[in-house]
């Protein structure tokens, strides 16, 4: 059975830890693991614009001994004349894995059903699991073991980052708090899945309306842009709806004195986070951005090893 990584709970707690262990090893010795020697090719497909995802996957695939094939959907048949499953059947005969940054989760699921090579979700409207591997790697580097750490995500609780924090954080045994307006709550199904996982790992899931209550005494504070790609026409309304959730120095001060701040970037400075926080001593966003490279390399190497027939 082919293993894919379409959402954060596609891997178990033990597998998540194994991938993070591998990421730390690969970060210490960047070129030691090269499963794509040949070079083998990995297709990296983009429906959305990207900086960190494109750079980290292209560099990471090269580090693994492979060749990244960057495909812009607009210049391909995918989503036009050709279905995701048909594209997958074409690609699987020529590439070792498929990475896709897209909109709907359903397309990723269709692609995965249609191929025998690993499919990786590089971002969808529902989840951002590769980013969460990088975030967990960063938290682990700065704070030690993940289990028992408390993390508060502020802003759009229905966004892909919040929902991935629920699933990945629960898998890691963390105490995940999501603070958002009621109309931007995470999916009930995702909350239920995360709660079930947390019951097995010793973590917990709590939803808040009050950002100050959510941040009180936590180890890690996280936010993301209030206006994701494709929602630009909602910006004016969202600035009003999320104004109370801005991470500024006063809000961050409610967390533990040694708490860390994370943001997956790009950041809209002065909106979801103030410049003094993002550039401050508690911010570890640049380590977080670098760790996309190491976490994704480890994920690809792990998936390729799992899928050896």
XYZ file of C-alpha atoms in Angstrom:
309
model
C 0.000 0.000 0.000
C 1.413 3.367 -1.047
C 1.936 5.839 1.790
C 0.964 9.461 1.152
C 1.056 12.615 3.291
C -2.159 14.499 2.583
C -3.039 15.567 6.129
C -1.195 15.616 9.434
C -2.836 12.499 10.845
C -1.723 10.332 7.916
C 1.196 9.436 10.198
C 1.086 8.041 13.727
C 2.724 9.604 16.779
C 5.639 7.175 16.480
C 6.024 7.897 12.759
C 5.897 11.655 13.337
C 8.690 11.334 15.907
C 10.679 9.139 13.504
C 10.445 11.752 10.745
C 11.475 14.561 13.121
C 14.414 12.485 14.378
C 15.488 11.977 10.774
C 15.091 15.702 10.073
C 17.431 16.567 12.943
C 20.002 14.051 11.665
C 19.734 15.427 8.136
C 20.062 18.993 9.384
C 23.331 18.074 11.105
C 24.665 16.305 7.994
C 22.816 17.803 5.060
C 24.014 15.511 2.277
C 24.320 12.188 4.118
C 20.965 10.778 2.966
C 20.460 10.667 -0.811
C 17.593 8.320 -1.752
C 17.026 10.161 -5.040
C 20.486 9.492 -6.480
C 20.369 8.830 -10.188
C 19.060 11.479 -10.230
C 15.435 10.544 -9.795
C 12.843 13.249 -10.413
C 10.158 14.611 -8.079
C 7.263 16.554 -9.625
C 6.432 19.698 -7.624
C 3.140 21.193 -8.820
C 1.975 24.717 -7.987
C -1.581 25.993 -8.271
C -0.652 28.868 -5.936
C 2.310 31.235 -5.842
C 5.050 30.353 -3.385
C 8.423 31.333 -1.981
C 9.279 29.026 0.939
C 7.543 25.932 -0.463
C 9.131 26.223 -3.887
C 12.630 26.952 -2.595
C 12.608 24.344 0.179
C 11.325 21.530 -2.025
C 13.598 22.383 -4.969
C 16.684 22.635 -2.773
C 15.684 19.642 -0.660
C 15.124 17.337 -3.637
C 18.541 18.344 -5.003
C 20.112 17.701 -1.572
C 18.601 14.198 -1.673
C 20.369 13.559 -4.982
C 17.296 14.151 -7.132
C 16.006 16.573 -9.720
C 12.985 18.799 -8.974
C 10.505 19.202 -11.830
C 8.596 22.411 -11.071
C 5.202 22.503 -12.806
C 2.907 25.522 -12.860
C -0.651 24.271 -13.194
C -1.513 27.158 -15.499
C 0.952 25.811 -18.070
C -0.150 22.172 -17.759
C -3.288 20.178 -18.537
C -4.005 19.462 -14.857
C -7.365 20.855 -13.821
C -8.229 21.726 -17.399
C -8.546 18.908 -19.896
C -7.051 16.327 -17.540
C -8.176 14.981 -14.173
C -5.862 14.721 -11.175
C -5.941 10.937 -11.330
C -5.034 10.872 -15.029
C -2.149 13.272 -14.409
C -0.968 11.058 -11.565
C -0.964 7.964 -13.792
C 1.202 9.797 -16.322
C 3.620 11.150 -13.720
C 4.088 7.926 -11.755
C 5.895 6.308 -14.700
C 8.490 9.080 -14.714
C 8.843 10.491 -11.200
C 9.588 9.114 -7.722
C 7.033 11.294 -5.900
C 4.478 14.049 -6.487
C 4.251 17.226 -4.400
C 1.238 19.487 -4.945
C 0.422 22.958 -3.591
C -3.239 23.423 -4.399
C -6.678 24.574 -3.278
C -9.126 21.741 -2.672
C -8.182 18.745 -0.535
C -10.332 16.557 -2.785
C -7.906 16.960 -5.680
C -5.023 15.664 -3.583
C -7.090 12.701 -2.462
C -8.029 11.918 -6.070
C -4.396 12.136 -7.145
C -3.293 9.831 -4.337
C -5.935 7.253 -5.256
C -4.700 7.290 -8.832
C -0.996 6.632 -8.326
C 1.512 4.216 -6.827
C 4.083 6.903 -5.920
C 3.870 9.051 -2.758
C 1.775 12.219 -2.977
C 2.615 15.061 -0.599
C 0.300 17.931 0.322
C 2.463 21.045 0.071
C -0.589 23.139 1.108
C -4.314 22.937 0.560
C -7.221 25.032 1.752
C -7.783 22.566 4.608
C -4.301 21.578 5.796
C -0.614 22.564 5.690
C 1.069 19.415 7.039
C 4.588 20.065 5.729
C 4.626 23.408 7.521
C 3.585 21.690 10.738
C 6.476 19.257 10.510
C 8.768 22.282 10.261
C 7.013 24.000 13.178
C 7.253 20.910 15.371
C 10.910 20.516 14.457
C 11.531 24.139 15.455
C 9.655 23.818 18.748
C 11.558 20.636 19.542
C 14.891 22.313 18.837
C 14.115 25.270 21.082
C 12.027 23.661 23.811
C 12.966 19.980 23.895
C 10.357 17.243 23.836
C 7.045 18.119 22.197
C 4.734 16.150 24.482
C 3.204 18.352 27.147
C 4.075 21.639 25.431
C 1.185 24.104 25.137
C 0.612 26.095 21.966
C -1.946 28.812 21.186
C -2.949 29.596 17.612
C -4.696 32.944 17.168
C -6.810 34.201 14.273
C -8.670 32.222 11.626
C -9.448 28.910 13.307
C -10.818 27.502 10.057
C -7.603 28.097 8.104
C -5.247 25.332 7.051
C -2.622 26.214 9.674
C -5.057 26.083 12.586
C -6.481 22.756 11.440
C -3.034 21.280 10.935
C -2.000 22.473 14.396
C -4.964 20.589 15.820
C -4.021 17.313 14.144
C -0.217 17.514 14.289
C -0.147 18.980 17.788
C -2.474 16.294 19.097
C -0.337 13.619 17.418
C 2.716 15.035 19.221
C 0.930 14.967 22.592
C 0.730 18.758 22.826
C -1.961 20.927 24.396
C -3.394 22.867 21.469
C -5.482 25.996 21.969
C -7.236 27.689 19.047
C -8.580 31.222 19.596
C -10.859 32.590 16.883
C -14.172 34.362 16.324
C -17.113 31.960 16.393
C -17.706 32.252 12.656
C -14.091 31.185 12.003
C -14.029 28.049 14.125
C -12.191 24.938 12.923
C -14.133 22.172 11.211
C -16.118 20.080 13.689
C -14.778 16.950 12.001
C -11.156 18.075 12.383
C -11.726 18.980 16.046
C -13.262 15.553 16.630
C -10.349 13.796 14.926
C -7.800 15.823 16.892
C -9.626 15.207 20.177
C -9.601 11.471 19.531
C -5.868 11.542 18.778
C -5.146 13.646 21.882
C -6.943 11.099 24.043
C -4.378 8.530 22.906
C -1.258 10.729 23.159
C -1.944 12.678 26.355
C -2.502 15.962 24.553
C -5.600 18.143 24.606
C -7.682 20.365 22.344
C -9.398 23.566 23.552
C -11.244 26.240 21.563
C -11.366 29.832 22.791
C -12.977 33.105 21.794
C -10.812 35.275 24.072
C -7.221 35.497 22.755
C -5.861 36.561 26.148
C -7.343 33.496 27.798
C -5.891 31.247 25.097
C -2.379 32.700 25.399
C -2.222 32.700 29.204
C 0.758 30.621 30.336
C 1.457 28.862 27.021
C 4.857 27.779 25.714
C 4.333 28.776 22.087
C 2.221 31.474 20.406
C 1.380 31.094 16.714
C -0.497 33.150 14.183
C -0.917 33.290 10.413
C -2.087 35.810 7.864
C -5.707 36.864 8.247
C -6.118 37.071 4.462
C -5.097 33.869 2.707
C -4.610 33.594 -1.049
C -7.956 33.733 -2.793
C -9.610 35.716 -0.001
C -8.213 39.151 -0.847
C -11.708 40.565 -1.428
C -12.488 39.799 2.244
C -9.551 41.802 3.607
C -11.442 44.835 4.892
C -13.981 42.695 6.753
C -11.320 40.368 8.136
C -9.254 43.210 9.555
C -12.267 44.161 11.652
C -13.201 40.590 12.596
C -9.684 39.596 13.672
C -8.435 42.868 15.140
C -8.570 41.618 18.729
C -6.410 38.609 17.801
C -3.329 40.574 16.782
C -0.181 39.281 18.477
C 1.508 42.300 20.013
C 3.953 42.625 22.885
C 1.176 42.944 25.464
C -0.544 39.746 24.336
C 2.712 37.800 24.059
C 3.582 38.890 27.611
C 0.630 36.797 28.863
C 2.410 33.620 27.745
C 5.294 32.104 29.678
C 8.291 34.438 30.042
C 10.360 32.119 27.830
C 7.564 31.491 25.309
C 8.391 31.433 21.610
C 6.570 33.006 18.665
C 5.989 31.264 15.330
C 4.537 32.430 12.000
C 4.722 30.366 8.802
C 5.181 33.513 6.653
C 4.601 35.620 4.691
C 3.587 37.951 7.514
C 1.396 41.001 7.057
C 3.279 43.185 9.529
C 1.058 45.436 11.576
C -1.984 43.230 11.045
C -1.878 39.719 12.568
C 1.453 40.485 14.286
C 3.359 43.629 15.173
C 6.889 44.220 13.933
C 8.349 44.260 17.451
C 7.091 40.721 18.049
C 8.115 39.250 14.707
C 11.586 40.783 15.013
C 11.826 40.273 18.780
C 13.915 37.932 20.904
C 11.085 35.421 21.341
C 10.505 35.017 17.612
C 11.999 31.907 16.005
C 10.439 32.372 12.581
C 13.685 32.256 10.608
C 14.616 28.890 12.119
C 11.051 27.825 11.316
C 11.434 28.905 7.675
C 14.745 27.057 7.314
C 13.267 23.940 8.878
C 10.853 23.550 5.979
C 13.914 22.279 4.093
C 14.992 19.716 6.676
C 11.506 18.497 7.617
C 10.455 18.004 3.992
C 13.678 16.204 3.105
C 13.082 13.831 6.002
C 9.459 13.326 4.960
C 10.401 12.503 1.367
C 13.168 10.131 2.445
C 10.803 8.421 4.904
C 8.004 8.061 2.350
C 10.355 6.696 -0.296
C 11.685 4.114 2.163
C 8.159 3.104 3.179
C 7.122 2.686 -0.424
C 9.953 0.409 -1.538
C 8.248 -2.682 -2.957
